[in-house]
Short mmCIF file of C-alpha atoms in Angstrom, two decimals:
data_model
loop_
_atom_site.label_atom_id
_atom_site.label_comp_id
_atom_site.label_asym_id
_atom_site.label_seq_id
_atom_site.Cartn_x
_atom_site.Cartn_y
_atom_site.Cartn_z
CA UNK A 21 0.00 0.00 0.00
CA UNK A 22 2.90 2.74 1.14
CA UNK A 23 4.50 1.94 -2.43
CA UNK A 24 1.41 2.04 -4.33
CA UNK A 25 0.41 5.19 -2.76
CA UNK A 26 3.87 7.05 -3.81
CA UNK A 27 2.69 5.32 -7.24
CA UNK A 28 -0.43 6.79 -7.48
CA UNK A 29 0.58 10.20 -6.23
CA UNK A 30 2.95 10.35 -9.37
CA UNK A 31 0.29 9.14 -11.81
CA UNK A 32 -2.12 11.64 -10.34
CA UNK A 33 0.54 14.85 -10.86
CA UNK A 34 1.26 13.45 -14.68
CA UNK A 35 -2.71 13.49 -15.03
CA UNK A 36 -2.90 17.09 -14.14
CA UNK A 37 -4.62 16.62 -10.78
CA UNK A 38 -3.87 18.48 -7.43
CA UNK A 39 -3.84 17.40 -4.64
CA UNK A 40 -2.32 13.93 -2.61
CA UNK A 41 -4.13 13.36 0.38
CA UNK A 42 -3.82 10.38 2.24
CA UNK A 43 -5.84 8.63 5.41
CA UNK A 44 -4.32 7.81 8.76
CA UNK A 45 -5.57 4.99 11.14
CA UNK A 46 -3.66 3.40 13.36
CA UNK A 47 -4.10 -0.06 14.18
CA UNK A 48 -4.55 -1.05 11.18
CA UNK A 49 -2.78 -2.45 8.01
CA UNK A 50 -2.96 1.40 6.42
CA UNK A 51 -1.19 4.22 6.15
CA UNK A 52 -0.58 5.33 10.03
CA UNK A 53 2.53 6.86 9.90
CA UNK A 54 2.47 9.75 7.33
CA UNK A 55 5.48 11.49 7.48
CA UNK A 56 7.61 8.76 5.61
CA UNK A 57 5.23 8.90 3.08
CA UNK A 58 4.43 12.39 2.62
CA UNK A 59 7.93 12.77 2.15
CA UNK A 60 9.03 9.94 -0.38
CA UNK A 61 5.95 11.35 -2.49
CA UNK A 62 7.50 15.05 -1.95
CA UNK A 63 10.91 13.38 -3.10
CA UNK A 64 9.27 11.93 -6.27
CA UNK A 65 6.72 14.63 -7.48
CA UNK A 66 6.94 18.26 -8.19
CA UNK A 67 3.72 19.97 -8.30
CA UNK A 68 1.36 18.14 -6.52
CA UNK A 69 0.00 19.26 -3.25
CA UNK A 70 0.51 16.21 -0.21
CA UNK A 71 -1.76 16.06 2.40
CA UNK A 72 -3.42 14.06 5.09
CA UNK A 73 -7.14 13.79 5.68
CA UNK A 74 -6.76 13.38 8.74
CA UNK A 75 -3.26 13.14 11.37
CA UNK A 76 -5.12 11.77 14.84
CA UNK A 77 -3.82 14.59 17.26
CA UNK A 78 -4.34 12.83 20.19
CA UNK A 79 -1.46 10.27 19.45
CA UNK A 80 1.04 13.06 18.45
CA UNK A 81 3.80 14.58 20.09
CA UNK A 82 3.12 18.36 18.99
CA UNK A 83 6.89 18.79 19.07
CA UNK A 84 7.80 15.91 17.15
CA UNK A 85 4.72 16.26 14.62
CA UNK A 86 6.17 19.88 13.85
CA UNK A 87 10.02 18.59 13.06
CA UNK A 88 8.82 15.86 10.95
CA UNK A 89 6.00 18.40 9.37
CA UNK A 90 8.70 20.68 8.85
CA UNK A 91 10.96 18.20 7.12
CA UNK A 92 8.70 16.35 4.39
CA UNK A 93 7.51 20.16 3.51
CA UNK A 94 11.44 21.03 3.12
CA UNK A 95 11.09 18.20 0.84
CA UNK A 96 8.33 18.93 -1.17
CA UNK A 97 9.77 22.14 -1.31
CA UNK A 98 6.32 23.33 0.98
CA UNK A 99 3.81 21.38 -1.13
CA UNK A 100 2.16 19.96 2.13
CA UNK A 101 -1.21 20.78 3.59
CA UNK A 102 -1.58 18.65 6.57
CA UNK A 103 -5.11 18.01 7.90
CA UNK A 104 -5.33 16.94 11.39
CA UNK A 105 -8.35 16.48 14.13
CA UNK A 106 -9.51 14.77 17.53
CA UNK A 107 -9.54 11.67 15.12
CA UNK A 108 -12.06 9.08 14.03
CA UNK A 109 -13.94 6.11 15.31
CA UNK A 110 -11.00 3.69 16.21
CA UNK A 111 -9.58 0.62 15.48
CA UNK A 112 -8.24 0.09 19.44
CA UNK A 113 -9.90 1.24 22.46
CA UNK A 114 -8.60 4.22 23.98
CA UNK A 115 -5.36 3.30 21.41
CA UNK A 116 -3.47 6.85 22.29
CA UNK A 117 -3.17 5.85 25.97
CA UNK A 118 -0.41 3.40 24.39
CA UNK A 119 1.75 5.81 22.94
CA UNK A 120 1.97 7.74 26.56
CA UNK A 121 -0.96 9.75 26.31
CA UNK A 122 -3.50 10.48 28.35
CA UNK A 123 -6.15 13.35 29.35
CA UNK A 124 -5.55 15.70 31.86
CA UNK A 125 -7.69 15.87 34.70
CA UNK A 126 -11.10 17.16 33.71
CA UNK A 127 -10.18 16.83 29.80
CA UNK A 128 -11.72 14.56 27.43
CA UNK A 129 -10.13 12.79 24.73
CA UNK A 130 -11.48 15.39 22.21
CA UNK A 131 -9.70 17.98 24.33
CA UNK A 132 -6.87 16.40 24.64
CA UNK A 133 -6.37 16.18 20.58
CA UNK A 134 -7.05 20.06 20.83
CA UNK A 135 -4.45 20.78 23.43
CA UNK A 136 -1.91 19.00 21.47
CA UNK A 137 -3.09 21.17 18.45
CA UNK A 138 -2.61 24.16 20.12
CA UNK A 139 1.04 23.59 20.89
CA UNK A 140 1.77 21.90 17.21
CA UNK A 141 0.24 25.46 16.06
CA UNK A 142 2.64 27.60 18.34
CA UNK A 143 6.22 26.05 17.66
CA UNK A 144 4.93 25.75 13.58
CA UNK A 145 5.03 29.11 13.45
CA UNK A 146 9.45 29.30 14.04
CA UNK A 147 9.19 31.77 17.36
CA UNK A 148 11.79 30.69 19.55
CA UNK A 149 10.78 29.35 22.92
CA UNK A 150 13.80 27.13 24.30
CA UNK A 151 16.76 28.17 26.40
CA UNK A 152 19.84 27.33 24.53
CA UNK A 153 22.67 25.66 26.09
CA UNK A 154 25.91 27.90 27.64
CA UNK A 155 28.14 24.41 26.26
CA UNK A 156 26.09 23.29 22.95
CA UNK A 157 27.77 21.04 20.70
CA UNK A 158 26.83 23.44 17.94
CA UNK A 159 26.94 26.89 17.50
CA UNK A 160 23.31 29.17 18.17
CA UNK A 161 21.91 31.77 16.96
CA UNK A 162 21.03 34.50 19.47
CA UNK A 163 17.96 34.57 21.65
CA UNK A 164 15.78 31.28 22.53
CA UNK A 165 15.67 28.34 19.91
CA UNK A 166 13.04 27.34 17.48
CA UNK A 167 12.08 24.15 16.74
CA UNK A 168 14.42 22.67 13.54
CA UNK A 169 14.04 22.36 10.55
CA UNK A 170 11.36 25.01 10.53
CA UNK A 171 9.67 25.19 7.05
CA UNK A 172 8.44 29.05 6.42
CA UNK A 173 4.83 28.59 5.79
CA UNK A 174 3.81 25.67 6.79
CA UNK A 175 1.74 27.02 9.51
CA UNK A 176 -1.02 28.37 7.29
CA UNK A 177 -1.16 24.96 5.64
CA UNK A 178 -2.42 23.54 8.28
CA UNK A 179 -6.36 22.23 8.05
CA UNK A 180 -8.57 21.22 10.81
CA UNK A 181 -10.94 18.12 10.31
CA UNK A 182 -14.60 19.79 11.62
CA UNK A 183 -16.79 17.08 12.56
CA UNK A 184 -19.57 19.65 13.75
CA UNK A 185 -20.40 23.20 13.30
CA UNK A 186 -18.69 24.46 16.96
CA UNK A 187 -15.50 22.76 16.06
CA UNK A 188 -15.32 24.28 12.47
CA UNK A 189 -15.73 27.84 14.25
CA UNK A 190 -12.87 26.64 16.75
CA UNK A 191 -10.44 26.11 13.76
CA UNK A 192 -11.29 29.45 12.27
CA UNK A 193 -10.57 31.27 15.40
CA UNK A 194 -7.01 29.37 15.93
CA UNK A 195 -6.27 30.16 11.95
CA UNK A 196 -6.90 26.72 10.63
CA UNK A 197 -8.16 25.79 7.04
CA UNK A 198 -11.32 24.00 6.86
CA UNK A 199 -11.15 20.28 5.77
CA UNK A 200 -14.59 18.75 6.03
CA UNK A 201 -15.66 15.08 4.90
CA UNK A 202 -18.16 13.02 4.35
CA UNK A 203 -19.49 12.60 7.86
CA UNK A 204 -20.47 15.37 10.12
CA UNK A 205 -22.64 15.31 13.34
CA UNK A 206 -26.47 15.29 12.08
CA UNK A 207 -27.25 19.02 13.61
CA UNK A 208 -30.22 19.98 11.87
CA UNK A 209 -31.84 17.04 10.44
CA UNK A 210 -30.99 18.23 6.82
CA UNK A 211 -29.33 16.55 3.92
CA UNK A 212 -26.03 15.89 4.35
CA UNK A 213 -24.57 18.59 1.69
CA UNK A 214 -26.94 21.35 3.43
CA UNK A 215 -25.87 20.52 7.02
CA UNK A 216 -21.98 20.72 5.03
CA UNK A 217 -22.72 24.22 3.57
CA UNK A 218 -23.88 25.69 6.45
CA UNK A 219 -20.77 24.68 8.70
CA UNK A 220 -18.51 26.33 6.05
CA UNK A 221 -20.51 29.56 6.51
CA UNK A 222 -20.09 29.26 10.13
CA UNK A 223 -16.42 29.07 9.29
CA UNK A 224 -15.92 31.64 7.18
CA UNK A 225 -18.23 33.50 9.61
CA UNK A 226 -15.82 33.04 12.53
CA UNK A 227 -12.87 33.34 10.69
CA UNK A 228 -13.98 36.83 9.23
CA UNK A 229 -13.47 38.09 13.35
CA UNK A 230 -10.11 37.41 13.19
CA UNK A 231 -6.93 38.93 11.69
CA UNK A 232 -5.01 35.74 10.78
CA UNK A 233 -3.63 37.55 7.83
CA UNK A 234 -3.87 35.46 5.09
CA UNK A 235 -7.26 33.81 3.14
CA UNK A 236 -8.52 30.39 4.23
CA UNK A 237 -9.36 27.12 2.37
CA UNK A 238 -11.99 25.05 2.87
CA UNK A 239 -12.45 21.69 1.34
CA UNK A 240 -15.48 19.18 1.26
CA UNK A 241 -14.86 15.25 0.46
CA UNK A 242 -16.92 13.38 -1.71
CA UNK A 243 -16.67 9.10 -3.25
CA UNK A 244 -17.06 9.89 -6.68
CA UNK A 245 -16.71 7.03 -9.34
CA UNK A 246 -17.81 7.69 -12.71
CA UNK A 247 -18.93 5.12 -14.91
CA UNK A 248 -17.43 4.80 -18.22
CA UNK A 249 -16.52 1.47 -19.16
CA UNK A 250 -17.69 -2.16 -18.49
CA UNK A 251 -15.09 -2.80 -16.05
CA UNK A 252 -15.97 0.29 -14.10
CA UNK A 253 -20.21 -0.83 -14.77
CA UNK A 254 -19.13 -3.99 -13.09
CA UNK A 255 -17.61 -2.93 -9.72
CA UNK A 256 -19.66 0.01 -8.77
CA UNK A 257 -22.79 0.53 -10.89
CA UNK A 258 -26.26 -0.07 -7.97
CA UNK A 259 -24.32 0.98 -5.14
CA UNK A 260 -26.51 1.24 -2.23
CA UNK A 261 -25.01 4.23 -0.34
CA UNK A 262 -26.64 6.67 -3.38
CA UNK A 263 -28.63 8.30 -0.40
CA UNK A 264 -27.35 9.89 3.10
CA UNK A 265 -27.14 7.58 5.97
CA UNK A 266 -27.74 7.91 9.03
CA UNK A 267 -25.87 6.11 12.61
CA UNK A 268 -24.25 7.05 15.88
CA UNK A 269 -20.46 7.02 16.00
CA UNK A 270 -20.27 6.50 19.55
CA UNK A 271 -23.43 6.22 22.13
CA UNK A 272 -23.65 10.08 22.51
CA UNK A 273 -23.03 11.11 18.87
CA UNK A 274 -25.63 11.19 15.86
CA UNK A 275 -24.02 11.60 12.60
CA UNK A 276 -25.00 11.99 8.99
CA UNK A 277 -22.94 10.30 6.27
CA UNK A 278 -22.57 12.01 2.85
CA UNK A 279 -23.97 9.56 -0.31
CA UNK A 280 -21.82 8.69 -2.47
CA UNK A 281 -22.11 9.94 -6.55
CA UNK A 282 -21.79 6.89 -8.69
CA UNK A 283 -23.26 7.29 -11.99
CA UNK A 284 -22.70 8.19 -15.77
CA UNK A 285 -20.76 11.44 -15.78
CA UNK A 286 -23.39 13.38 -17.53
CA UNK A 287 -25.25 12.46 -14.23
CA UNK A 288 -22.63 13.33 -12.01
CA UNK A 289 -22.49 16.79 -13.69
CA UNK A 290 -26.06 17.33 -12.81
CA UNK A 291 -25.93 16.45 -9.43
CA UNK A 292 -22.52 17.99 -8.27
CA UNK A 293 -24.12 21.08 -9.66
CA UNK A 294 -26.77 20.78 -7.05
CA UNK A 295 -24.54 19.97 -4.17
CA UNK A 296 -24.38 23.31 -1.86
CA UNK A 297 -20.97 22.49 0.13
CA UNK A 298 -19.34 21.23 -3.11
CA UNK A 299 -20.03 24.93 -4.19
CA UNK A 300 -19.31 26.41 -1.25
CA UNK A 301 -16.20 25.06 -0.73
CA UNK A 302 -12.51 25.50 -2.59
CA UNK A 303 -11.36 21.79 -2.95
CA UNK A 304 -12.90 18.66 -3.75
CA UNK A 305 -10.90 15.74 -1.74
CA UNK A 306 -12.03 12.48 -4.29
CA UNK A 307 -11.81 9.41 -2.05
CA UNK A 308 -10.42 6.73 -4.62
CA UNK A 309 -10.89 3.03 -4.03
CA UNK A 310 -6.92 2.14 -3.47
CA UNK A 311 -7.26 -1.21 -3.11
CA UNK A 312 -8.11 -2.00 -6.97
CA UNK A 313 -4.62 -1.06 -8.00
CA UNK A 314 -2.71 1.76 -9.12
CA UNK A 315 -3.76 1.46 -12.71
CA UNK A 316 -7.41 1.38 -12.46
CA UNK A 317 -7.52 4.61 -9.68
CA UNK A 318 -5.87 6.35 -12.35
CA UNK A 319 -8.37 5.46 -14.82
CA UNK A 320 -10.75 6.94 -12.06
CA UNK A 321 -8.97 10.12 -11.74
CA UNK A 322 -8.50 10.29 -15.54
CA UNK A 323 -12.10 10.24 -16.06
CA UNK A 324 -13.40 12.18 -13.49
CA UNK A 325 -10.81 15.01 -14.52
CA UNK A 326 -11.96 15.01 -18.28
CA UNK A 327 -15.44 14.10 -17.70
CA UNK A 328 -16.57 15.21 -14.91
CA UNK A 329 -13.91 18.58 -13.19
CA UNK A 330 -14.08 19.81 -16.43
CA UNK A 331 -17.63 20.08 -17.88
CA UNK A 332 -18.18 21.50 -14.08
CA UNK A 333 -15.59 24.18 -14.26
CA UNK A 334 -13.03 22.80 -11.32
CA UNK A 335 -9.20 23.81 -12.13
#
């Protein structure tokens, strides 16, 4: 999978298309360690943006997260735009109390991920904070020490998973791009891609209070597959999950699941045209179905690119 993915990144920049953005779970036979990635695609490509959708915060080291960040965007030569969160529904129970982390007292998990956030955020942006040594083994430069390598910029490539409308205003206020996917918490009782738009306009709401001094992105993720050959008639054509869905998370948490667009692309047109948080948003994230191969998911992004991007207007 970790070789394919490097694959797939280069066939996807030689296609024309944007962006690399890859899952994290750990736990499982995925992708859970990013950095090693993001930075063997950032070794091999040249124009594509690498991202994650999304780094689990509550199993990070903020300090270590930010070298490593730092590095693979050296790399890439600052093509990454990391997305990180609390997390999703996980594969172990309580899995970040393995890697040494726990909640403070009075702290949820949720706030946990946040607190580590908040310190990734402050040493990203290169202000020195630590007391150098009087005997160090290499020469400083004056006044307290940054965190190395520090990548210039990287800090407002930073996006913020939003599972909910109050969490998408909380990344606004801290200067944090908008990544939002295809499951929120069901807030209104709305369609999915209503429920979606909204929370961006409470984003951009929230953000518009602060002087974060540059523009934000938002991005909205969607499965699109569109049909255009017998092979691809054969795996996906009567998908059941053409409709929202509905289901708790966890036993406190109703969420709403975004459908998923599989159809002809003259179809897909049509409907993607009606999709409020698709317009309302920057970037598309396409989840792609990695396990059929590096071949046939460029096929995918092939065809969605000429048939579907471009009759819509993306770039």
């Amino acid at each position: 999978m970790l070789l394919q993915s490097i694959d797939l990144a280069v066939a996807a920049e030689e296609l024309g298309i944007d962006g690399a953005y890859y899952r994290v779970h750990h736990y499982a036979r995925q992708l859970a360690s990013p950095f090693p990635l993001l930075a063997a695609v950032g070794a091999k490509t040249s124009k594509i943006e690498i991202g994650t959708g999304v780094i689990d915060m509550r199993y990070e080291n903020p300090l270590y997260f930010a070298e490593d960040a730092g590095a693979a965007d050296l790399i890439a030569e600052g093509r990454l735009q990391l997305g990180i969160s609390r997390g999703s529904p996980e594969q172990a129970v309580e899995g970040w109390r393995h890697f040494g982390y726990q909640p403070a007292e009075g702290e949820s998990d949720a706030d946990m991920g946040r607190r580590h956030t908040e310190v990734a955020l402050q040493v990203l942006s290169g202000q020195g904070f630590a007391e150098p040594s009087p005997r160090p083994m290499f020469p400083n430069p004056p006044g307290l020490l940054r965190l190395e390598p520090h990548s210039e910029g990287l800090r407002q490539r930073i996006w913020w998973g939003a599972g909910s409308d109050a969490t998408a205003r909380w990344a606004a206020s801290r200067g944090m791009n908008l990544m939002s996917s295809t499951l929120k918490d069901d807030e209104t009782g709305e369609p999915f891609h209503i429920q979606q738009a909204k929370q961006i306009q409470a984003f951009r709401e929230e953000w518009a209070k602060h002087d974060h001094g540059f523009e934000p992105r938002v991005s909205v993720s969607r499965s699109i597959l569109p049909i255009v050959s017998d092979q691809d008639r054969a795996y996906f054509l009567g998908q059941r999950d053409s409709q929202d869905q509905i289901g708790m998370i966890d036993e406190k948490t109703r969420a709403i699941f975004g459908r998923s667009f599989t159809a002809e692309p003259d179809v897909l047109v049509e409907e993607l045209a009606k999709d409020e948080a698709v317009q309302a948003a920057d970037t598309v994230l396409v989840t792609v179905p990695n396990q059929l191969g590096v071949d046939y998911n460029a096929h995918i992004l092939e065809s969605l690119a000429e048939h579907v991007a471009k009759p819509l207007g993306w770039k």
